[in-house]
Amino acid sequence: MNFDDTPQEAEFRAKARAWIAANAPREYEDELKKAALGRIQLKSANILEVAKAWQKKKADAGWAVPHWPKEYGGRGASPIERVIWQQEEGVFGKLGALFIIGHGMCGPTMMAFAREEHKLRYLPPLASGEHIWCQLFSEPAGGSDVAGLRTRAEKDGDDWVINGQKIWTSGAHHSDYGILITRTDPTVPKHKGLTMFFLDMKSPGVEVKPIKQANGQAEFNEVYFTDVRIPDHQRLGAVGDGWNVSLTTLMNERMAIGAGVATGFPELFDFVNNLTLEDGPAIENPAVRSKLANWAVRASGLRYTSFRSISALSKGERPGPENSIGKLVAGAMTQEVATYALDLQGASGVLNSPEDAEVAGKFQAMLLRSPATRVEGGTDEILRNIIAERVLGLPGDIRVDKDVPFNKIPTRGRA
Amino acid sequence: MNFDFSDDQKQLRDEARRFLTEKSPPKAVRAVIDGKEPYDRELWKGLADMGFLGVAIPEAYGGSGAGHLELCVIAEEMGRALAPVPFSSTVYLAAEALLLAGSEAQKQKWLPAIAQGHAVGTLALFEGAGNPSPKAIKLTASNGVLNGTKKPVADGAIADFAIVAARTASTGRDTDIALFLVDLTSEGVEAKALTSIDPSRNQAEISFKNVKAELLGAPNEGWSILSQVLDRAAVLVGFEQVGGSDRALEMGRDYALDRIAFGRQIGSFQAIKHMLADMYVSATLARSNCYYGAWALSTDAAELPEAAAAARISATQAFQHCSKNNIQVHGGMGFTWEFDCHLYYRRSNALAVGLGSLSYWEDQLIERMRKKNAA
Ligand SMILES: Cc1cc2nc3c(=O)[nH]c(=O)nc-3n(C[C@H](O)[C@H](O)[C@H](O)COP(=O)(O)OP(=O)(O)OC[C@H]3O[C@@H](n4cnc5c(N)ncnc54)[C@H](O)[C@@H]3O)c2cc1C
């Protein structure tokens, strides 16, 4: 048992470290370090531009999405090298938030299902951050139940004509392309009549409307489709096989989102360490200590669980459904941690501007963003189902709509 | 990075599991709970024959000298099987104290006896309610003679010798405490078995009246040795708790697949599925924290105190969480004497306080993190 790199891993790490040391945008390091969940902004520059420039620089040197094949813009790194890269990129990795969906979900889906010529054309600019992609899955009627979606695609000559609405689409407002799942046959059970495409977000008939989020920001959108035409060669997988294609995306999503999720504990420990309460330093208060210890062991438990997965990767094993615990634990934890940090701040916990609030409003931002972590990329309940069914082998939920044609499934709970 | 046990260590775990499944089935645990014997002597002998008692004892003292990672995998299986033997007192506490601070003569005398299963040892620390603290030690040592009472002493009524924490001065400093090695057959020692929430492990009160004892380690270092012993034991008991958590989860899962209600397997009800998923989560976090503890223990890393406290807290929470919810999954059956659920529930709650309570370790963890942060 050890934490050492193998000689090859050490060599890769040294190379990555040297390159990052020489090239990273150090001028933003402090700001990025301070950025908390739900508030990644730069005072001195436009974050979008800084992020794109960093991604481009990486791409030129072969460090963009290192685990992708070379011909698609990566460097053919192994899964463990990918992790090493992330460790070394450290705080600058926060600049990649904008690309998570493209790199984590759209890219892998394209790689698995697109034609070779499309891969060669679309993947390198996706890797280099020149193009941003979004994932058009969720709909008002289909979130957890992704297969419950209603956006229609109808064949018309060599094209498909799309009508309908997507929702909660992160980054759609600055996306160039998207992967889109549609219903092509409403007369068969819901998982059977789906088909997947990719499309140009600038296509006529695509309308993106930002949604103001509960935390006041606007990262996600409604996307409307009115007679949008997609050529058949932009179909991913067979007609009617969209569900299987989407499983590839969702599997990759859990890996992309589950890796290295923030818990909020280091921030909390720091805060409490420097806080004085009425009766002395907060860190000496037994009740505070007990709370901290509980979160400390959850955070360290997650950290060492990820080390165990990394060790498995290092031996060439594939990540499995057990990785669902990362987001499940961290999501709930950031919410609890933020609530408690405000509680410790007493009346001033209510203040929300970075200027007036304690520690630049870090915990207020975390409080207001954390509910989303428990929903996006699979809700807590869906993740528990995955653990119960796929790890522990318990029976699947009863599916009353399993063999029913989609157009016969009820649409509202109350008449 | 290779943050995992080696193939050889995993093989040892399988071997220990096979052995304990056969030799320490619930029936054997119940024989001890029913009071027929204070512990399972045959199992104890078997563990000695398998070399499990001396796995972390150097060859020079009659052990196999394999190491602490090997002891961790065995500990996990001991916990999974609820082995009704004085393993933790003898191997984690007494043997570790001897290894850390014993004189050559003391090691030569007791370590081979432990490895061969001839001697049961324990640590006599507590004197009534409370957590490990130098202040709580009232039993006195003067001129090598002990006077006072210890309670509870794990496996105290079956132990052949004890490491006893005693007060040698009253300056209010940690250096007031010294450790003594006492042959429990000595004149003036009286051990009385006590009933406990987990009768599969013996608990006792031991009184000392003018008992002659030999010093273990330097006279002013008793508390410091003791803290190290407790940290080491915290990791090892952590593995017992992880083994117990896993078994309780497995029992719950199996029952959920087997039992039908409302025409369905109860494991198809989401409330039950989610309860089991949460048990999996806490068992997994505990396992990962314990692996880190195992690494720190086996390499004698400076991180051991912090790693040990984290392992202790996480494993205590996981075992309590899994064992209580295992009963819930089993419904009324879970509350019968006949089903094994309560054996795990009992053991989880006994282990939760045996090295000092959860709140004690929480306090320790934060204190240690704080010191590291300040450094
Ligand atoms: C910040 C953010 C960004 C997002 N970005 C994207 C994006 O880029 N692209 C995209 O396609 N989607 C995106 N989503 C959508 C996200 O994937 C869905 O919100 C999520 O899957 C939940 O679906 P829903 O919102 O329809 O909730 P619902 O499915 O309606 O869930 C409501 C409640 O019912 C529970 N529930 C539902 N089904 C079950 C079940 N089987 N068992 C138990 N409980 C159940 C849920 O857990 C939840 O508590 C984003 C969401 C958020 C919050």
mmCIF file of C-alpha atoms in Angstrom, chain B residues 40-318:
data_model
loop_
_atom_site.group_PDB
_atom_site.id
_atom_site.type_symbol
_atom_site.label_atom_id
_atom_site.label_comp_id
_atom_site.label_asym_id
_atom_site.label_seq_id
_atom_site.Cartn_x
_atom_site.Cartn_y
_atom_site.Cartn_z
ATOM 1 C CA ASP B 40 -14.329 -19.570 22.591
ATOM 2 C CA ARG B 41 -11.171 -21.407 23.633
ATOM 3 C CA GLU B 42 -11.138 -23.694 20.657
ATOM 4 C CA LEU B 43 -11.347 -20.779 18.256
ATOM 5 C CA TRP B 44 -8.553 -19.056 20.162
ATOM 6 C CA LYS B 45 -6.343 -22.073 19.761
ATOM 7 C CA GLY B 46 -7.251 -22.292 16.085
ATOM 8 C CA LEU B 47 -6.324 -18.635 15.560
ATOM 9 C CA ALA B 48 -2.943 -19.334 17.158
ATOM 10 C CA ASP B 49 -2.404 -22.371 14.937
ATOM 11 C CA MET B 50 -3.257 -20.315 11.841
ATOM 12 C CA GLY B 51 -0.624 -17.791 12.899
ATOM 13 C CA PHE B 52 -3.201 -14.997 13.147
ATOM 14 C CA LEU B 53 -2.372 -14.004 16.724
ATOM 15 C CA GLY B 54 1.256 -13.314 15.953
ATOM 16 C CA VAL B 55 0.924 -11.839 12.507
ATOM 17 C CA ALA B 56 2.286 -8.436 13.579
ATOM 18 C CA ILE B 57 4.692 -9.843 16.177
ATOM 19 C CA PRO B 58 8.300 -10.094 14.948
ATOM 20 C CA GLU B 59 9.776 -13.529 14.407
ATOM 21 C CA ALA B 60 12.279 -12.899 17.173
ATOM 22 C CA TYR B 61 9.322 -12.985 19.580
ATOM 23 C CA GLY B 62 7.591 -15.996 18.162
ATOM 24 C CA GLY B 63 5.339 -14.269 15.635
ATOM 25 C CA SER B 64 5.362 -14.409 11.861
ATOM 26 C CA GLY B 65 6.456 -10.788 11.549
ATOM 27 C CA ALA B 66 4.237 -10.245 8.516
ATOM 28 C CA GLY B 67 3.114 -6.798 9.615
ATOM 29 C CA HIS B 68 0.286 -4.465 10.405
ATOM 30 C CA LEU B 69 -1.395 -4.470 7.004
ATOM 31 C CA GLU B 70 -1.792 -8.212 7.450
ATOM 32 C CA LEU B 71 -3.212 -7.620 10.907
ATOM 33 C CA CYS B 72 -5.710 -5.154 9.405
ATOM 34 C CA VAL B 73 -7.139 -7.688 6.978
ATOM 35 C CA ILE B 74 -7.463 -10.248 9.749
ATOM 36 C CA ALA B 75 -9.117 -7.665 12.000
ATOM 37 C CA GLU B 76 -11.723 -7.019 9.327
ATOM 38 C CA GLU B 77 -12.615 -10.693 9.289
ATOM 39 C CA MET B 78 -12.688 -10.920 13.082
ATOM 40 C CA GLY B 79 -15.253 -8.147 13.048
ATOM 41 C CA ARG B 80 -17.270 -9.664 10.255
ATOM 42 C CA ALA B 81 -17.471 -12.959 12.152
ATOM 43 C CA LEU B 82 -18.028 -11.307 15.557
ATOM 44 C CA ALA B 83 -15.336 -13.682 16.816
ATOM 45 C CA PRO B 84 -16.020 -14.241 20.523
ATOM 46 C CA VAL B 85 -12.392 -14.175 21.619
ATOM 47 C CA PRO B 86 -10.147 -11.642 23.388
ATOM 48 C CA PHE B 87 -8.391 -10.768 20.147
ATOM 49 C CA SER B 88 -8.514 -6.981 20.332
ATOM 50 C CA SER B 89 -7.422 -6.748 23.972
ATOM 51 C CA THR B 90 -4.585 -9.186 23.523
ATOM 52 C CA VAL B 91 -3.348 -8.396 20.053
ATOM 53 C CA TYR B 92 -4.113 -4.703 19.510
ATOM 54 C CA LEU B 93 -3.663 -3.409 23.035
ATOM 55 C CA ALA B 94 -1.417 -5.653 25.139
ATOM 56 C CA ALA B 95 0.876 -6.839 22.338
ATOM 57 C CA GLU B 96 1.187 -3.373 20.839
ATOM 58 C CA ALA B 97 2.042 -1.869 24.243
ATOM 59 C CA LEU B 98 4.713 -4.525 24.724
ATOM 60 C CA LEU B 99 6.104 -3.910 21.256
ATOM 61 C CA LEU B 100 6.198 -0.173 21.786
ATOM 62 C CA ALA B 101 7.562 -0.025 25.311
ATOM 63 C CA GLY B 102 8.315 -3.449 26.774
ATOM 64 C CA SER B 103 11.751 -4.419 28.068
ATOM 65 C CA GLU B 104 13.550 -7.207 26.299
ATOM 66 C CA ALA B 105 12.660 -9.582 29.118
ATOM 67 C CA GLN B 106 9.001 -8.584 29.052
ATOM 68 C CA LYS B 107 8.792 -9.086 25.304
ATOM 69 C CA GLN B 108 10.565 -12.439 25.518
ATOM 70 C CA LYS B 109 8.202 -13.603 28.183
ATOM 71 C CA TRP B 110 4.844 -12.441 26.858
ATOM 72 C CA LEU B 111 4.949 -11.990 23.087
ATOM 73 C CA PRO B 112 5.616 -15.640 22.204
ATOM 74 C CA ALA B 113 2.930 -16.637 24.680
ATOM 75 C CA ILE B 114 0.481 -14.344 22.883
ATOM 76 C CA ALA B 115 1.457 -15.609 19.428
ATOM 77 C CA GLN B 116 0.983 -19.202 20.538
ATOM 78 C CA GLY B 117 -2.354 -18.538 22.191
ATOM 79 C CA HIS B 118 -1.037 -19.313 25.665
ATOM 80 C CA ALA B 119 -1.572 -15.889 27.132
ATOM 81 C CA VAL B 120 -4.514 -13.507 27.027
ATOM 82 C CA GLY B 121 -3.629 -9.917 27.736
ATOM 83 C CA THR B 122 -5.543 -6.710 28.217
ATOM 84 C CA LEU B 123 -5.264 -3.031 28.971
ATOM 85 C CA ALA B 124 -6.646 -1.818 32.310
ATOM 86 C CA LEU B 125 -7.311 1.857 31.737
ATOM 87 C CA PHE B 126 -10.797 2.997 32.677
ATOM 88 C CA GLU B 127 -12.051 3.623 36.199
ATOM 89 C CA GLY B 128 -15.766 4.053 35.729
ATOM 90 C CA ALA B 129 -17.541 6.447 33.394
ATOM 91 C CA GLY B 130 -15.453 8.683 31.175
ATOM 92 C CA ASN B 131 -12.938 8.810 28.408
ATOM 93 C CA PRO B 132 -9.189 8.270 28.249
ATOM 94 C CA SER B 133 -7.616 11.034 30.320
ATOM 95 C CA PRO B 134 -4.697 11.160 32.735
ATOM 96 C CA LYS B 135 -6.905 12.956 35.223
ATOM 97 C CA ALA B 136 -9.312 10.038 35.413
ATOM 98 C CA ILE B 137 -6.626 7.657 36.660
ATOM 99 C CA LYS B 138 -6.829 7.261 40.426
ATOM 100 C CA LEU B 139 -5.226 3.845 40.850
ATOM 101 C CA THR B 140 -1.863 4.477 42.488
ATOM 102 C CA ALA B 141 1.550 2.982 42.107
ATOM 103 C CA SER B 142 4.145 3.545 44.772
ATOM 104 C CA ASN B 143 7.281 1.522 45.227
ATOM 105 C CA GLY B 144 6.094 -0.840 42.527
ATOM 106 C CA VAL B 145 2.868 -1.690 44.371
ATOM 107 C CA LEU B 146 -0.568 -1.001 42.864
ATOM 108 C CA ASN B 147 -3.730 -0.067 44.710
ATOM 109 C CA GLY B 148 -7.077 0.717 43.135
ATOM 110 C CA THR B 149 -9.812 -0.555 40.849
ATOM 111 C CA LYS B 150 -10.259 -0.662 37.078
ATOM 112 C CA LYS B 151 -13.640 -0.911 35.406
ATOM 113 C CA PRO B 152 -14.555 -1.894 32.804
ATOM 114 C CA VAL B 153 -11.608 -3.950 31.646
ATOM 115 C CA ALA B 154 -12.269 -5.666 28.328
ATOM 116 C CA ASP B 155 -11.599 -9.391 28.681
ATOM 117 C CA GLY B 156 -10.460 -8.665 32.225
ATOM 118 C CA ALA B 157 -11.844 -11.853 33.744
ATOM 119 C CA ILE B 158 -10.107 -14.117 31.239
ATOM 120 C CA ALA B 159 -6.807 -12.294 30.833
ATOM 121 C CA ASP B 160 -3.548 -13.720 32.158
ATOM 122 C CA PHE B 161 -1.860 -10.377 32.345
ATOM 123 C CA ALA B 162 -2.768 -6.731 32.094
ATOM 124 C CA ILE B 163 -1.080 -3.487 31.231
ATOM 125 C CA VAL B 164 -2.283 -1.170 33.965
ATOM 126 C CA ALA B 165 -2.291 2.621 33.821
ATOM 127 C CA ALA B 166 -1.362 3.984 37.239
ATOM 128 C CA ARG B 167 -0.730 7.311 38.924
ATOM 129 C CA THR B 168 2.748 7.843 40.303
ATOM 130 C CA ALA B 169 2.444 11.511 41.206
ATOM 131 C CA SER B 170 -0.103 14.296 41.448
ATOM 132 C CA THR B 171 1.476 17.230 39.640
ATOM 133 C CA GLY B 172 -1.431 17.390 37.192
ATOM 134 C CA ARG B 173 0.788 16.555 34.228
ATOM 135 C CA ASP B 174 0.608 13.670 31.773
ATOM 136 C CA THR B 175 3.941 12.497 33.181
ATOM 137 C CA ASP B 176 2.167 11.496 36.400
ATOM 138 C CA ILE B 177 1.020 8.341 34.678
ATOM 139 C CA ALA B 178 3.080 5.174 34.303
ATOM 140 C CA LEU B 179 2.235 1.781 32.845
ATOM 141 C CA PHE B 180 2.701 -1.463 34.749
ATOM 142 C CA LEU B 181 2.661 -5.030 33.639
ATOM 143 C CA VAL B 182 0.774 -7.245 36.056
ATOM 144 C CA ASP B 183 0.480 -10.990 36.095
ATOM 145 C CA LEU B 184 -3.184 -11.329 36.977
ATOM 146 C CA THR B 185 -2.597 -14.468 39.011
ATOM 147 C CA SER B 186 -0.620 -12.322 41.466
ATOM 148 C CA GLU B 187 -1.624 -12.003 45.070
ATOM 149 C CA GLY B 188 -4.036 -9.131 45.697
ATOM 150 C CA VAL B 189 -5.656 -9.174 42.248
ATOM 151 C CA GLU B 190 -9.352 -9.814 42.129
ATOM 152 C CA ALA B 191 -11.312 -9.936 38.870
ATOM 153 C CA LYS B 192 -15.075 -9.985 38.719
ATOM 154 C CA ALA B 193 -16.986 -10.507 35.466
ATOM 155 C CA LEU B 194 -19.574 -7.821 34.652
ATOM 156 C CA THR B 195 -22.616 -8.106 32.446
ATOM 157 C CA SER B 196 -22.490 -6.029 29.283
ATOM 158 C CA ILE B 197 -24.564 -5.077 26.262
ATOM 159 C CA ASP B 198 -22.355 -7.433 24.240
ATOM 160 C CA PRO B 199 -21.811 -10.625 26.234
ATOM 161 C CA SER B 200 -19.820 -12.137 23.364
ATOM 162 C CA ARG B 201 -16.906 -10.150 24.776
ATOM 163 C CA ASN B 202 -15.997 -10.352 28.409
ATOM 164 C CA GLN B 203 -15.989 -7.249 30.624
ATOM 165 C CA ALA B 204 -14.668 -7.158 34.178
ATOM 166 C CA GLU B 205 -13.852 -5.144 37.216
ATOM 167 C CA ILE B 206 -10.358 -5.752 38.522
ATOM 168 C CA SER B 207 -9.240 -4.593 41.926
ATOM 169 C CA PHE B 208 -5.634 -4.367 42.994
ATOM 170 C CA LYS B 209 -4.685 -4.554 46.688
ATOM 171 C CA ASN B 210 -0.981 -4.067 47.255
ATOM 172 C CA VAL B 211 -0.172 -5.883 44.046
ATOM 173 C CA LYS B 212 3.464 -6.092 43.028
ATOM 174 C CA ALA B 213 3.912 -4.922 39.452
ATOM 175 C CA GLU B 214 6.716 -4.269 37.021
ATOM 176 C CA LEU B 215 7.054 -1.023 35.149
ATOM 177 C CA LEU B 216 6.414 -1.063 31.390
ATOM 178 C CA GLY B 217 8.420 1.635 29.627
ATOM 179 C CA ALA B 218 9.837 4.762 31.224
ATOM 180 C CA PRO B 219 8.044 5.868 34.397
ATOM 181 C CA ASN B 220 7.056 9.282 33.054
ATOM 182 C CA GLU B 221 6.012 8.112 29.615
ATOM 183 C CA GLY B 222 2.991 6.049 30.489
ATOM 184 C CA TRP B 223 0.472 8.424 28.994
ATOM 185 C CA SER B 224 2.430 8.976 25.837
ATOM 186 C CA ILE B 225 2.772 5.231 25.259
ATOM 187 C CA LEU B 226 -0.887 4.787 25.996
ATOM 188 C CA SER B 227 -1.899 7.399 23.408
ATOM 189 C CA GLN B 228 0.137 5.628 20.793
ATOM 190 C CA VAL B 229 -1.391 2.290 21.727
ATOM 191 C CA LEU B 230 -4.886 3.759 21.528
ATOM 192 C CA ASP B 231 -4.185 5.247 18.090
ATOM 193 C CA ARG B 232 -2.950 1.925 16.792
ATOM 194 C CA ALA B 233 -5.906 0.093 18.272
ATOM 195 C CA ALA B 234 -8.270 2.683 16.787
ATOM 196 C CA VAL B 235 -7.191 1.670 13.289
ATOM 197 C CA LEU B 236 -7.362 -2.043 14.046
ATOM 198 C CA VAL B 237 -10.735 -1.888 15.768
ATOM 199 C CA GLY B 238 -11.783 0.292 12.829
ATOM 200 C CA PHE B 239 -11.200 -2.680 10.569
ATOM 201 C CA GLU B 240 -13.312 -4.889 12.860
ATOM 202 C CA GLN B 241 -16.048 -2.286 12.565
ATOM 203 C CA VAL B 242 -15.709 -2.207 8.792
ATOM 204 C CA GLY B 243 -16.007 -5.988 8.677
ATOM 205 C CA GLY B 244 -19.096 -5.820 10.881
ATOM 206 C CA SER B 245 -20.631 -3.042 8.757
ATOM 207 C CA ASP B 246 -20.158 -5.017 5.592
ATOM 208 C CA ARG B 247 -21.707 -8.109 7.088
ATOM 209 C CA ALA B 248 -24.697 -6.192 8.468
ATOM 210 C CA LEU B 249 -25.221 -4.579 5.053
ATOM 211 C CA GLU B 250 -24.984 -7.949 3.362
ATOM 212 C CA MET B 251 -27.509 -9.488 5.782
ATOM 213 C CA GLY B 252 -29.915 -6.620 5.140
ATOM 214 C CA ARG B 253 -29.499 -6.896 1.384
ATOM 215 C CA ASP B 254 -30.068 -10.657 1.430
ATOM 216 C CA TYR B 255 -33.167 -10.350 3.549
ATOM 217 C CA ALA B 256 -34.518 -7.570 1.309
ATOM 218 C CA LEU B 257 -34.208 -9.904 -1.663
ATOM 219 C CA ASP B 258 -35.844 -12.769 0.165
ATOM 220 C CA ARG B 259 -38.779 -11.299 2.006
ATOM 221 C CA ILE B 260 -42.024 -10.618 0.121
ATOM 222 C CA ALA B 261 -44.605 -8.035 1.252
ATOM 223 C CA PHE B 262 -47.462 -6.538 -0.748
ATOM 224 C CA GLY B 263 -46.627 -9.091 -3.393
ATOM 225 C CA ARG B 264 -43.111 -7.700 -3.940
ATOM 226 C CA GLN B 265 -39.606 -8.257 -2.660
ATOM 227 C CA ILE B 266 -39.206 -5.649 0.069
ATOM 228 C CA GLY B 267 -35.910 -4.749 -1.625
ATOM 229 C CA SER B 268 -37.978 -3.277 -4.450
ATOM 230 C CA PHE B 269 -39.387 -0.624 -2.098
ATOM 231 C CA GLN B 270 -37.410 2.504 -2.506
ATOM 232 C CA ALA B 271 -37.389 3.330 1.179
ATOM 233 C CA ILE B 272 -35.561 0.046 1.775
ATOM 234 C CA LYS B 273 -33.318 0.438 -1.249
ATOM 235 C CA HIS B 274 -32.273 3.885 -0.183
ATOM 236 C CA MET B 275 -31.654 2.761 3.383
ATOM 237 C CA LEU B 276 -29.355 0.043 2.060
ATOM 238 C CA ALA B 277 -27.667 2.488 -0.344
ATOM 239 C CA ASP B 278 -26.938 4.782 2.597
ATOM 240 C CA MET B 279 -25.515 1.846 4.547
ATOM 241 C CA TYR B 280 -23.251 1.163 1.581
ATOM 242 C CA VAL B 281 -22.147 4.791 1.540
ATOM 243 C CA SER B 282 -21.210 4.890 5.214
ATOM 244 C CA ALA B 283 -19.459 1.509 5.021
ATOM 245 C CA THR B 284 -17.487 2.686 1.997
ATOM 246 C CA LEU B 285 -16.405 5.965 3.583
ATOM 247 C CA ALA B 286 -15.329 4.052 6.693
ATOM 248 C CA ARG B 287 -13.385 1.519 4.674
ATOM 249 C CA SER B 288 -11.521 4.264 2.834
ATOM 250 C CA ASN B 289 -10.689 6.103 6.064
ATOM 251 C CA CYS B 290 -9.473 2.839 7.582
ATOM 252 C CA TYR B 291 -7.271 2.130 4.562
ATOM 253 C CA TYR B 292 -5.608 5.436 5.164
ATOM 254 C CA GLY B 293 -5.200 4.507 8.818
ATOM 255 C CA ALA B 294 -3.699 1.186 7.762
ATOM 256 C CA TRP B 295 -1.201 2.955 5.550
ATOM 257 C CA ALA B 296 -0.239 5.312 8.375
ATOM 258 C CA LEU B 297 0.012 2.460 10.892
ATOM 259 C CA SER B 298 2.088 0.234 8.658
ATOM 260 C CA THR B 299 4.529 2.991 7.729
ATOM 261 C CA ASP B 300 4.613 4.598 11.174
ATOM 262 C CA ALA B 301 3.726 7.851 9.452
ATOM 263 C CA ALA B 302 3.500 11.182 11.232
ATOM 264 C CA GLU B 303 -0.127 11.263 10.010
ATOM 265 C CA LEU B 304 -1.082 8.313 12.224
ATOM 266 C CA PRO B 305 -2.763 10.245 15.058
ATOM 267 C CA GLU B 306 -5.045 12.122 12.688
ATOM 268 C CA ALA B 307 -5.640 9.114 10.438
ATOM 269 C CA ALA B 308 -6.450 6.943 13.451
ATOM 270 C CA ALA B 309 -9.022 9.367 14.801
ATOM 271 C CA ALA B 310 -10.699 9.684 11.400
ATOM 272 C CA ALA B 311 -10.769 5.904 10.978
ATOM 273 C CA ARG B 312 -12.182 5.503 14.464
ATOM 274 C CA ILE B 313 -15.005 8.000 13.992
ATOM 275 C CA SER B 314 -15.942 6.902 10.518
ATOM 276 C CA ALA B 315 -15.900 3.195 11.364
ATOM 277 C CA THR B 316 -17.857 3.684 14.566
ATOM 278 C CA GLN B 317 -20.544 5.617 12.724
ATOM 279 C CA ALA B 318 -20.699 3.099 9.902
#
